[in-house]
């Protein structure tokens, strides 16, 4: 009889302790969630190659702009009042030639 | 000498690089040939501004023909440059062209410039023709300031 009681009490104790054991399993599940985060930080490296690619087009585009916008000053003539100005009208230097064709 | 020997080097080394602009102001002191040549350059410019400078170069290259020049010769020059000869001939008779040339000539005289040729480099008056090396020296000094 005594043995039967002991067995029942052990079984009861086990039943009571079982729910108490569950919380230990939950933190493990919570820990597993943050471990996913490093995967995301790896993904953040990806912008580097796209940045490197992005720097190339502006350089080549700038070069093209400089070439295409360089005026042919030796064949550029603007009219200022009575005069035909050859070259860059905003050039730092201007030479006026007072001459007779003869 | 200036237009045919010095100016091409100025154009190549300073105008083409955007550092220098050139202006030609006509002096008409040698009679009908002077005036006709000046009118021809102006009339070429009316058809195409760049043609003013092309005609200016051609007129200096053919300077020996200008003493007894005729409007017909000027029309021939215009045709050589691909300009409209008839339009140029009409323009030569336009009093507005003669008035424009006189205005520029008087403006030069008002500055007290008497020597032919003379140059004005950013306000610095240079009297008489100079070799290219001297011009280059003056221009480099002015650019360094």
mmCIF file of N, CA and C in Angstrom, chain A residues 71-79 81-102, chain B residues 15 18-25 27 29-30 34 45-46 52-53 63 66 100 103-104 108 111 113 116-120 122:
data_model
loop_
_atom_site.group_PDB
_atom_site.id
_atom_site.type_symbol
_atom_site.label_atom_id
_atom_site.label_comp_id
_atom_site.label_asym_id
_atom_site.label_seq_id
_atom_site.Cartn_x
_atom_site.Cartn_y
_atom_site.Cartn_z
ATOM 1 N N UNK A 71 33.608 74.123 -76.953
ATOM 2 C CA UNK A 71 33.308 74.810 -78.215
ATOM 3 C C UNK A 71 34.552 74.916 -79.093
ATOM 4 N N UNK A 72 34.327 74.955 -80.384
ATOM 5 C CA UNK A 72 35.427 75.171 -81.325
ATOM 6 C C UNK A 72 35.629 76.677 -81.414
ATOM 7 N N UNK A 73 36.377 77.210 -80.463
ATOM 8 C CA UNK A 73 36.501 78.670 -80.356
ATOM 9 C C UNK A 73 37.085 79.301 -81.619
ATOM 10 N N UNK A 74 37.967 78.582 -82.302
ATOM 11 C CA UNK A 74 38.615 79.160 -83.487
ATOM 12 C C UNK A 74 37.621 79.398 -84.621
ATOM 13 N N UNK A 75 36.459 78.798 -84.525
ATOM 14 C CA UNK A 75 35.444 79.041 -85.562
ATOM 15 C C UNK A 75 34.143 79.575 -84.953
ATOM 16 N N UNK A 76 34.279 80.148 -83.768
ATOM 17 C CA UNK A 76 33.113 80.747 -83.106
ATOM 18 C C UNK A 76 33.169 82.270 -83.258
ATOM 19 N N UNK A 77 32.131 82.836 -83.815
ATOM 20 C CA UNK A 77 32.095 84.296 -83.994
ATOM 21 C C UNK A 77 30.806 84.823 -83.383
ATOM 22 N N UNK A 78 30.943 85.808 -82.546
ATOM 23 C CA UNK A 78 29.765 86.454 -81.968
ATOM 24 C C UNK A 78 29.785 87.935 -82.364
ATOM 25 N N UNK A 79 28.622 88.512 -82.416
ATOM 26 C CA UNK A 79 28.526 89.924 -82.800
ATOM 27 C C UNK A 79 28.333 90.756 -81.546
ATOM 28 N N UNK A 81 27.900 94.628 -80.829
ATOM 29 C CA UNK A 81 27.757 95.957 -81.422
ATOM 30 C C UNK A 81 28.110 95.913 -82.900
ATOM 31 N N UNK A 82 29.096 96.689 -83.295
ATOM 32 C CA UNK A 82 29.515 96.729 -84.702
ATOM 33 C C UNK A 82 30.554 95.653 -85.027
ATOM 34 N N UNK A 83 31.010 94.901 -84.038
ATOM 35 C CA UNK A 83 32.201 94.057 -84.213
ATOM 36 C C UNK A 83 31.892 92.560 -84.256
ATOM 37 N N UNK A 84 32.704 91.867 -85.066
ATOM 38 C CA UNK A 84 32.650 90.404 -85.119
ATOM 39 C C UNK A 84 33.767 89.874 -84.232
ATOM 40 N N UNK A 85 33.405 89.221 -83.140
ATOM 41 C CA UNK A 85 34.389 88.740 -82.173
ATOM 42 C C UNK A 85 34.679 87.269 -82.455
ATOM 43 N N UNK A 86 35.945 86.991 -82.731
ATOM 44 C CA UNK A 86 36.361 85.610 -83.007
ATOM 45 C C UNK A 86 36.860 84.973 -81.719
ATOM 46 N N UNK A 87 36.313 83.813 -81.389
ATOM 47 C CA UNK A 87 36.760 83.092 -80.195
ATOM 48 C C UNK A 87 35.772 83.192 -79.057
ATOM 49 N N UNK A 88 36.261 82.810 -77.897
ATOM 50 C CA UNK A 88 35.447 82.802 -76.682
ATOM 51 C C UNK A 88 35.105 84.245 -76.288
ATOM 52 N N UNK A 89 33.838 84.632 -76.380
ATOM 53 C CA UNK A 89 33.518 86.028 -76.053
ATOM 54 C C UNK A 89 33.809 86.378 -74.595
ATOM 55 N N UNK A 90 33.932 85.349 -73.743
ATOM 56 C CA UNK A 90 34.245 85.597 -72.334
ATOM 57 C C UNK A 90 35.703 85.275 -72.022
ATOM 58 N N UNK A 91 36.544 85.245 -73.040
ATOM 59 C CA UNK A 91 37.972 84.942 -72.831
ATOM 60 C C UNK A 91 38.596 85.999 -71.919
ATOM 61 N N UNK A 92 39.567 85.603 -71.120
ATOM 62 C CA UNK A 92 40.193 86.601 -70.224
ATOM 63 C C UNK A 92 40.950 87.694 -70.986
ATOM 64 N N UNK A 93 41.355 87.380 -72.205
ATOM 65 C CA UNK A 93 42.109 88.374 -72.985
ATOM 66 C C UNK A 93 41.373 88.701 -74.277
ATOM 67 N N UNK A 94 41.452 89.973 -74.678
ATOM 68 C CA UNK A 94 40.887 90.393 -75.965
ATOM 69 C C UNK A 94 41.920 91.264 -76.681
ATOM 70 N N UNK A 95 42.140 90.923 -77.941
ATOM 71 C CA UNK A 95 43.088 91.687 -78.760
ATOM 72 C C UNK A 95 42.317 92.352 -79.895
ATOM 73 N N UNK A 96 42.337 93.656 -79.897
ATOM 74 C CA UNK A 96 41.681 94.413 -80.983
ATOM 75 C C UNK A 96 42.772 94.856 -81.955
ATOM 76 N N UNK A 97 42.565 94.507 -83.211
ATOM 77 C CA UNK A 97 43.524 94.836 -84.266
ATOM 78 C C UNK A 97 42.969 96.017 -85.069
ATOM 79 N N UNK A 98 43.662 97.150 -84.983
ATOM 80 C CA UNK A 98 43.275 98.330 -85.774
ATOM 81 C C UNK A 98 44.167 98.351 -87.002
ATOM 82 N N UNK A 99 43.630 97.870 -88.118
ATOM 83 C CA UNK A 99 44.440 97.766 -89.339
ATOM 84 C C UNK A 99 43.655 98.182 -90.570
ATOM 85 N N UNK A 100 44.425 98.560 -91.595
ATOM 86 C CA UNK A 100 43.857 98.832 -92.916
ATOM 87 C C UNK A 100 44.058 97.578 -93.755
ATOM 88 N N UNK A 101 43.098 97.230 -94.574
ATOM 89 C CA UNK A 101 43.265 96.051 -95.435
ATOM 90 C C UNK A 101 44.380 96.272 -96.460
ATOM 91 N N UNK A 102 44.717 97.542 -96.703
ATOM 92 C CA UNK A 102 45.786 97.828 -97.668
ATOM 93 C C UNK A 102 47.134 98.014 -96.980
ATOM 94 N N UNK B 15 43.383 81.447 -79.150
ATOM 95 C CA UNK B 15 41.939 81.547 -79.425
ATOM 96 C C UNK B 15 41.287 80.172 -79.300
ATOM 97 N N UNK B 18 40.380 79.105 -75.934
ATOM 98 C CA UNK B 18 39.384 79.894 -75.198
ATOM 99 C C UNK B 18 39.984 80.995 -74.346
ATOM 100 N N UNK B 19 41.288 81.248 -74.491
ATOM 101 C CA UNK B 19 41.942 82.252 -73.636
ATOM 102 C C UNK B 19 41.924 83.652 -74.242
ATOM 103 N N UNK B 20 41.734 83.711 -75.556
ATOM 104 C CA UNK B 20 41.848 84.996 -76.245
ATOM 105 C C UNK B 20 40.719 85.141 -77.268
ATOM 106 N N UNK B 21 40.165 86.326 -77.340
ATOM 107 C CA UNK B 21 39.234 86.621 -78.430
ATOM 108 C C UNK B 21 39.843 87.737 -79.281
ATOM 109 N N UNK B 22 39.502 87.715 -80.575
ATOM 110 C CA UNK B 22 40.056 88.695 -81.516
ATOM 111 C C UNK B 22 38.950 89.580 -82.074
ATOM 112 N N UNK B 23 39.304 90.839 -82.242
ATOM 113 C CA UNK B 23 38.388 91.795 -82.855
ATOM 114 C C UNK B 23 39.183 92.546 -83.915
ATOM 115 N N UNK B 24 38.561 92.763 -85.070
ATOM 116 C CA UNK B 24 39.208 93.559 -86.109
ATOM 117 C C UNK B 24 38.429 94.846 -86.279
ATOM 118 N N UNK B 25 39.143 95.960 -86.174
ATOM 119 C CA UNK B 25 38.510 97.268 -86.346
ATOM 120 C C UNK B 25 39.156 97.937 -87.559
ATOM 121 N N UNK B 27 40.618 100.265 -90.417
ATOM 122 C CA UNK B 27 41.167 101.616 -90.619
ATOM 123 C C UNK B 27 41.024 101.888 -92.111
ATOM 124 N N UNK B 29 42.261 104.538 -94.343
ATOM 125 C CA UNK B 29 43.074 105.730 -94.585
ATOM 126 C C UNK B 29 43.700 105.737 -95.977
ATOM 127 N N UNK B 30 43.513 104.676 -96.733
ATOM 128 C CA UNK B 30 44.231 104.579 -98.012
ATOM 129 C C UNK B 30 43.300 104.587 -99.223
ATOM 130 N N UNK B 34 40.693 100.811 -99.603
ATOM 131 C CA UNK B 34 40.518 100.525 -98.166
ATOM 132 C C UNK B 34 39.046 100.367 -97.824
ATOM 133 N N UNK B 45 30.285 89.232 -93.499
ATOM 134 C CA UNK B 45 29.814 88.956 -92.134
ATOM 135 C C UNK B 45 28.302 88.992 -92.022
ATOM 136 N N UNK B 46 27.670 89.815 -92.855
ATOM 137 C CA UNK B 46 26.202 89.871 -92.836
ATOM 138 C C UNK B 46 25.601 88.543 -93.285
ATOM 139 N N UNK B 52 33.025 86.786 -92.076
ATOM 140 C CA UNK B 52 33.757 88.052 -91.899
ATOM 141 C C UNK B 52 35.241 87.751 -91.752
ATOM 142 N N UNK B 53 35.544 86.780 -90.882
ATOM 143 C CA UNK B 53 36.952 86.457 -90.617
ATOM 144 C C UNK B 53 37.592 85.727 -91.790
ATOM 145 N N UNK B 63 46.060 91.144 -100.904
ATOM 146 C CA UNK B 63 46.236 92.582 -100.655
ATOM 147 C C UNK B 63 46.746 93.326 -101.895
ATOM 148 N N UNK B 66 44.131 94.824 -104.105
ATOM 149 C CA UNK B 66 43.120 95.719 -103.523
ATOM 150 C C UNK B 66 43.289 97.178 -103.929
ATOM 151 N N UNK B 100 28.591 102.180 -90.769
ATOM 152 C CA UNK B 100 29.133 101.302 -89.719
ATOM 153 C C UNK B 100 30.667 101.374 -89.706
ATOM 154 N N UNK B 103 31.802 104.593 -88.264
ATOM 155 C CA UNK B 103 31.631 104.592 -86.800
ATOM 156 C C UNK B 103 32.822 103.922 -86.121
ATOM 157 N N UNK B 104 33.239 102.779 -86.648
ATOM 158 C CA UNK B 104 34.361 102.051 -86.045
ATOM 159 C C UNK B 104 35.666 102.825 -86.218
ATOM 160 N N UNK B 108 38.108 104.437 -83.199
ATOM 161 C CA UNK B 108 39.562 104.217 -83.114
ATOM 162 C C UNK B 108 40.272 105.551 -82.984
ATOM 163 N N UNK B 111 40.235 107.206 -79.626
ATOM 164 C CA UNK B 111 41.161 106.646 -78.629
ATOM 165 C C UNK B 111 42.574 107.222 -78.800
ATOM 166 N N UNK B 113 44.498 106.649 -81.361
ATOM 167 C CA UNK B 113 45.356 105.692 -82.064
ATOM 168 C C UNK B 113 45.620 106.219 -83.472
ATOM 169 N N UNK B 116 49.460 102.604 -87.692
ATOM 170 C CA UNK B 116 48.780 101.516 -88.391
ATOM 171 C C UNK B 116 49.785 100.413 -88.699
ATOM 172 N N UNK B 117 49.653 99.201 -88.211
ATOM 173 C CA UNK B 117 48.562 98.759 -87.330
ATOM 174 C C UNK B 117 48.845 99.100 -85.868
ATOM 175 N N UNK B 118 47.811 99.078 -85.083
ATOM 176 C CA UNK B 118 47.923 99.174 -83.625
ATOM 177 C C UNK B 118 47.036 98.097 -83.022
ATOM 178 N N UNK B 119 47.337 97.746 -81.793
ATOM 179 C CA UNK B 119 46.583 96.689 -81.113
ATOM 180 C C UNK B 119 46.218 97.152 -79.712
ATOM 181 N N UNK B 120 45.113 96.662 -79.253
ATOM 182 C CA UNK B 120 44.666 96.928 -77.887
ATOM 183 C C UNK B 120 44.508 95.577 -77.206
ATOM 184 N N UNK B 122 43.568 94.121 -73.877
ATOM 185 C CA UNK B 122 42.921 94.401 -72.580
ATOM 186 C C UNK B 122 43.235 95.816 -72.094
#
